[in-house]
């Protein structure tokens, strides 16, 4: 049987309702990981739902405890066909953010799939149960087409704590480096560039959250009696922020910016356009680093955002000089920015501007390093060609995702080239009420992944030789 048969089987699997049935069963498991009180549910998602699926595909599995106590376990499964074949590692996460059922629109339930036209509502449909379910189903269609073989070796890593910051994942990868050894990562998470355009991204921007805090004294003092004699915490913090980023979003501290935009990245982004989906916000064309396109600013540059800023009591202002102020800042950064240098650089900068009373400290959120595979890598060329062959569309190539995910685990710790093929779209409402997957995107994604995995069985050894040159 042929590649065309594998792609056709994937479409039939969707059209028959089989994919919806599997996904509905998985969505019904409330795998919230952020509260820390559903460890039994997180484990049962692996043991009761995923394990039977991978065993049916001939995978041997292990469930490993999280090296960080209090967080969900990991599943590592492997199907080995030959020592002479390439090995692909695929990844997903079975945990979700809080359901927040009361915030969903009337008639919707986060733990039940509700189909309205092209939209499949449910918590995890887009992030990430729908995405790893697509990939597992595509593997099954390829195996059926090839008479029970994939034509390559396959490993699966499924974690249950990504929405809590992937605690334990990096330590697990370092400790189980041999168990997770592979030739390439092919994973799915995050959104496509648009619903209509298949997308490949090769890494992700890093993210560091930090706080700037001013604590001057106990309690506020009357602004009429003391104004002009007491320093204002809000004023000091406002100047600290303004010294780092200007009124048009340009970063003013060179230490927080990348040194350059590589030519290969610029060339890839010349074919990318954001903000074309219904419901997308209108882009501010003059915001951010001058001389760059919006797409270059989002995917190829660093951005500094004020996530929160509070002084006094904004909900009920008093005629008092606020004694304290706090801002949470976030630097999204690309390859070439060392996160270990960020806070020292900010501290030195504030001191130079006479803002010694502004303290700088890391926020609780874990730092995600930046990663990016070379866009000219043979794996990239191969993946784009396969997706184009399946869809008759030109896929979008993003050198890295604008957001962050734990790709450093695969790129840095495991040393793998990383290919991400997302199956969601920008307006999917992930992490929010009314999260949904588009049925049309899911159907096309099943075909894309079936074609990709079939081609891997045909071309994997040739790609390995091309990379070795």
XYZ file of C-alpha atoms in Angstrom, residues 22-431:
410
model
C -11.103 8.877 21.455
C -10.650 12.578 22.108
C -13.966 12.844 23.964
C -12.873 10.066 26.292
C -9.597 11.883 27.010
C -11.214 15.292 27.475
C -13.544 13.782 30.081
C -10.562 13.133 32.380
C -10.029 16.377 34.379
C -6.227 16.372 34.339
C -5.692 19.774 35.959
C -2.069 19.991 37.074
C -1.761 23.469 38.547
C -3.552 22.818 41.819
C -1.341 19.916 42.858
C -4.292 17.905 44.198
C -5.113 15.639 41.234
C -2.093 13.348 41.121
C -4.335 10.283 40.962
C -6.169 11.702 37.949
C -2.926 12.603 36.203
C -1.619 9.090 36.698
C -4.859 7.464 35.534
C -4.715 9.416 32.265
C -1.478 7.591 31.502
C -2.312 4.153 32.892
C -5.963 3.877 31.852
C -6.014 5.915 28.647
C -2.629 6.233 26.956
C -0.996 2.935 27.895
C -3.667 0.773 26.165
C -3.305 2.904 23.025
C 0.464 2.599 22.790
C 0.455 -1.095 23.719
C -1.865 -1.698 20.783
C 0.798 -0.121 18.571
C 3.500 -2.435 19.891
C 5.164 0.048 22.233
C 6.835 -1.036 25.438
C 6.337 1.528 28.181
C 7.547 2.751 31.543
C 5.833 5.153 33.910
C 8.409 7.149 35.829
C 7.833 9.128 38.983
C 8.490 12.848 38.804
C 11.899 13.784 40.245
C 10.121 16.822 41.730
C 7.839 15.575 44.525
C 4.182 16.543 44.313
C 3.894 16.565 40.526
C 2.543 14.155 37.960
C 4.449 11.193 36.476
C 5.911 10.694 33.008
C 5.295 8.055 30.366
C 8.153 6.907 28.148
C 7.171 4.369 25.506
C 9.232 2.833 22.712
C 8.647 0.805 19.573
C 11.935 -0.540 18.216
C 11.958 -2.065 14.732
C 15.654 -2.164 13.787
C 19.044 -0.874 14.910
C 19.582 0.295 11.323
C 16.563 2.615 11.273
C 16.357 6.206 12.495
C 14.556 6.910 15.759
C 12.004 9.687 16.192
C 11.013 11.019 19.598
C 7.542 12.525 19.837
C 6.237 14.529 22.790
C 3.009 15.760 24.283
C 1.434 16.607 27.615
C -1.746 15.185 29.049
C -2.318 17.806 31.738
C -4.458 20.905 31.277
C -5.014 24.225 33.016
C -7.943 24.657 35.385
C -11.305 23.945 33.794
C -13.044 27.035 35.300
C -16.399 25.576 34.240
C -18.437 28.549 35.524
C -16.635 30.907 33.155
C -17.512 28.972 30.001
C -20.359 30.072 27.768
C -23.777 28.622 28.509
C -24.143 25.133 27.055
C -20.418 24.343 27.173
C -18.679 22.001 29.585
C -14.855 21.911 29.777
C -14.943 18.145 30.380
C -17.204 17.293 27.454
C -16.688 17.845 23.733
C -19.369 20.088 22.280
C -19.327 20.500 18.509
C -20.661 23.722 17.027
C -19.916 23.912 13.329
C -16.154 23.591 12.911
C -15.420 24.217 16.581
C -14.888 21.353 19.041
C -15.096 22.834 22.534
C -13.470 21.253 25.580
C -10.517 21.742 27.902
C -7.482 20.166 26.267
C -8.924 19.899 22.767
C -6.253 22.326 21.560
C -3.708 22.139 24.381
C -2.600 19.369 24.227
C -4.789 16.272 24.212
C -6.091 16.935 20.716
C -2.580 17.397 19.378
C -0.913 14.286 20.788
C -4.047 12.270 19.980
C -3.658 13.296 16.334
C -0.048 12.125 16.278
C -0.781 8.782 17.922
C -3.661 8.174 15.516
C -1.463 9.042 12.532
C 1.147 6.506 13.668
C -1.584 3.886 13.786
C -2.758 4.654 10.236
C 0.802 4.383 8.909
C 1.349 1.060 10.672
C -1.861 -0.304 9.217
C -0.869 0.868 5.748
C 2.613 -0.679 6.038
C 1.331 -4.021 7.275
C 2.206 -3.518 10.930
C 5.474 -1.600 10.484
C 6.424 2.056 10.739
C 9.728 1.910 8.891
C 11.461 3.718 11.766
C 11.863 3.434 15.513
C 9.605 5.585 17.647
C 9.715 6.851 21.223
C 6.996 8.750 23.050
C 7.455 11.102 26.009
C 4.222 12.264 27.625
C 4.386 14.501 30.671
C 1.646 15.484 33.102
C 2.945 18.823 34.362
C 3.593 21.115 31.418
C 0.919 23.578 32.517
C 2.633 23.793 35.899
C 5.969 24.678 34.251
C 7.214 21.141 33.448
C 8.674 20.490 36.916
C 11.071 17.564 36.865
C 11.222 17.323 33.081
C 14.773 18.602 32.714
C 16.090 16.397 35.487
C 14.279 13.389 34.038
C 15.760 14.029 30.589
C 19.255 14.310 32.014
C 18.858 11.121 34.051
C 17.175 9.146 31.243
C 19.263 10.451 28.368
C 19.885 6.956 26.986
C 16.242 5.955 27.279
C 15.208 9.083 25.331
C 18.030 8.957 22.757
C 16.768 9.629 19.228
C 17.715 11.203 15.924
C 14.997 13.863 15.752
C 12.115 15.256 17.770
C 8.808 15.616 15.953
C 6.297 17.127 18.369
C 3.073 19.092 18.325
C 2.058 21.952 20.589
C 1.075 25.587 20.217
C -0.768 27.202 17.314
C -0.257 27.285 13.574
C 0.401 30.648 12.011
C -3.257 30.579 10.896
C -6.038 28.029 10.661
C -5.599 27.788 6.905
C -1.823 27.413 6.762
C 0.081 24.362 7.996
C 3.090 25.434 10.028
C 6.472 24.202 11.185
C 8.385 25.876 13.983
C 11.895 24.944 15.057
C 12.143 26.059 18.665
C 10.739 28.706 20.946
C 11.556 32.052 22.443
C 12.778 31.934 25.990
C 10.893 33.611 28.810
C 12.018 35.143 32.084
C 9.641 36.835 34.504
C 11.110 39.191 37.078
C 9.772 41.673 39.585
C 10.765 45.252 40.253
C 9.734 46.302 43.738
C 9.909 49.559 45.698
C 9.332 49.388 49.472
C 10.012 52.750 51.114
C 8.173 52.819 54.434
C 5.282 51.478 56.462
C 1.919 52.907 55.449
C 0.864 55.819 53.275
C 1.024 59.462 54.263
C -1.291 62.341 53.358
C -0.283 63.760 49.989
C -1.106 67.312 51.049
C 0.831 67.236 54.267
C 3.788 65.274 52.930
C 3.792 65.692 49.169
C 7.131 67.105 48.080
C 8.900 65.721 51.126
C 8.444 61.983 50.699
C 9.541 59.848 47.779
C 6.668 58.251 45.861
C 7.117 54.507 45.255
C 4.894 54.592 42.190
C 6.894 57.405 40.616
C 10.185 55.606 41.207
C 8.862 52.388 39.696
C 7.375 54.196 36.703
C 10.783 55.707 35.953
C 12.454 52.324 36.360
C 10.116 50.802 33.774
C 10.524 53.776 31.440
C 14.297 53.431 31.619
C 14.030 49.859 30.294
C 11.386 50.205 27.580
C 10.137 53.339 25.831
C 6.633 54.550 25.007
C 6.612 52.534 21.766
C 7.799 49.240 23.217
C 11.440 49.557 22.181
C 13.892 47.959 24.622
C 16.336 50.630 25.818
C 18.850 48.397 27.574
C 21.134 46.784 24.986
C 21.909 43.868 27.312
C 18.268 42.747 26.944
C 18.389 42.672 23.134
C 19.837 40.104 20.711
C 22.943 41.125 18.814
C 21.432 40.523 15.375
C 18.683 38.938 13.326
C 20.290 36.066 11.369
C 19.830 36.133 7.596
C 18.245 32.657 7.545
C 15.692 33.760 10.140
C 14.932 36.967 8.278
C 14.467 35.026 5.029
C 12.050 32.572 6.647
C 9.999 35.356 8.219
C 9.666 37.209 4.918
C 7.042 34.604 3.999
C 5.103 34.945 7.269
C 2.159 37.238 8.014
C 0.283 37.381 11.315
C -3.019 38.952 12.325
C -5.120 37.588 9.466
C -7.552 35.454 11.476
C -11.070 36.600 12.403
C -10.918 37.829 15.982
C -7.191 38.584 15.897
C -6.286 41.945 17.474
C -5.263 44.774 15.186
C -1.481 45.006 15.049
C 0.217 48.243 16.127
C 2.693 48.666 13.242
C 4.943 51.185 15.028
C 5.282 49.170 18.254
C 8.570 47.528 19.174
C 12.061 47.576 17.688
C 12.322 50.092 14.818
C 13.342 48.770 11.415
C 11.785 45.339 11.892
C 8.542 43.919 10.598
C 5.906 42.846 13.108
C 6.723 39.217 12.338
C 10.447 39.813 12.928
C 9.664 41.460 16.271
C 7.509 38.544 17.433
C 9.551 35.607 16.154
C 13.064 36.979 15.695
C 13.617 39.559 18.422
C 13.327 40.133 22.170
C 10.352 41.868 23.760
C 9.962 43.310 27.247
C 6.422 43.428 28.606
C 4.865 44.908 31.735
C 2.564 42.114 32.857
C 1.357 43.834 36.025
C 1.984 47.149 37.798
C 0.442 48.191 41.095
C 0.913 51.026 43.542
C -1.545 52.415 46.035
C -5.129 51.155 45.756
C -6.223 51.637 42.125
C -9.741 50.354 42.891
C -10.222 53.076 45.520
C -7.506 55.773 45.313
C -6.585 57.600 48.513
C -5.038 61.031 48.948
C -1.907 59.373 50.219
C 1.641 58.897 48.952
C 2.003 55.153 48.303
C 4.814 53.558 50.298
C 5.331 50.621 47.934
C 4.958 49.581 44.330
C 5.476 46.377 42.385
C 5.691 45.463 38.706
C 6.017 42.038 37.107
C 8.072 42.186 33.938
C 8.585 39.537 31.276
C 11.410 39.275 28.775
C 10.695 37.000 25.821
C 14.025 36.331 24.178
C 15.553 34.542 21.207
C 18.695 32.474 20.856
C 21.756 34.509 21.773
C 20.382 35.946 25.028
C 21.859 34.399 28.170
C 19.123 34.362 30.833
C 21.741 34.310 33.596
C 22.842 37.823 32.588
C 19.381 39.434 32.576
C 18.883 40.329 36.247
C 22.482 41.512 36.810
C 22.172 43.734 33.735
C 18.911 45.252 34.969
C 20.408 45.846 38.426
C 23.464 47.601 36.999
C 21.273 49.695 34.698
C 18.950 50.877 37.480
C 21.901 51.790 39.689
C 23.379 53.855 36.868
C 20.079 55.752 36.626
C 19.957 56.544 40.336
C 17.227 54.017 41.012
C 18.917 52.060 43.788
C 15.690 51.928 45.770
C 14.096 49.748 43.086
C 14.761 46.106 43.966
C 15.012 43.468 41.228
C 14.236 39.819 41.891
C 13.162 36.761 39.941
C 9.481 35.923 39.815
C 8.342 32.440 40.781
C 7.826 31.299 37.195
C 10.589 29.056 35.862
C 12.839 30.468 33.138
C 12.534 28.844 29.715
C 15.731 29.046 27.599
C 15.485 30.018 23.936
C 16.036 27.424 21.202
C 16.068 27.436 17.427
C 17.071 24.794 14.881
C 18.896 26.111 11.822
C 16.176 26.706 9.183
C 18.481 25.184 6.538
C 18.756 21.828 8.350
C 17.824 18.819 6.125
C 15.090 17.792 8.561
C 13.398 21.148 7.959
C 13.544 20.874 4.183
C 12.165 17.342 4.376
C 9.271 18.228 6.707
C 8.190 21.201 4.605
C 8.245 19.102 1.427
C 6.205 16.312 3.023
C 3.549 18.693 4.338
C 3.328 20.476 0.999
C 2.880 17.150 -0.800
C -0.003 16.193 1.481
C -1.878 19.495 1.491
C -0.898 21.182 -1.791
C -0.202 24.228 0.373
C 3.035 26.050 1.146
C 3.635 25.565 4.882
C 4.702 28.492 7.003
C 8.167 28.167 8.527
C 8.690 29.877 11.879
C 12.295 29.747 13.109
C 10.822 29.647 16.606
C 7.491 29.989 18.324
C 6.775 33.449 19.708
C 5.783 31.855 23.007
C 7.724 29.415 25.142
C 7.729 25.681 25.721
C 10.325 23.246 27.102
C 12.110 22.694 23.792
C 15.462 23.200 25.525
C 14.960 19.731 27.019
C 15.168 18.243 23.540
C 17.546 20.683 21.844
C 20.045 21.240 24.659
C 19.834 18.309 27.067
C 19.123 15.560 24.511
C 20.908 17.308 21.617
C 18.157 16.720 19.034
C 17.081 18.642 15.952
C 13.544 19.757 16.777
C 10.612 19.874 14.359
C 7.277 21.094 15.722
C 4.080 20.705 13.688
C 1.262 22.447 15.595
C -2.387 21.437 15.165
C -4.120 24.377 16.815
C -4.645 27.980 15.649
C -4.149 31.412 17.250
C -7.773 31.998 18.308
C -8.326 28.590 19.962
C -8.751 30.148 23.454
C -6.234 27.804 25.044
C -5.830 28.525 28.776
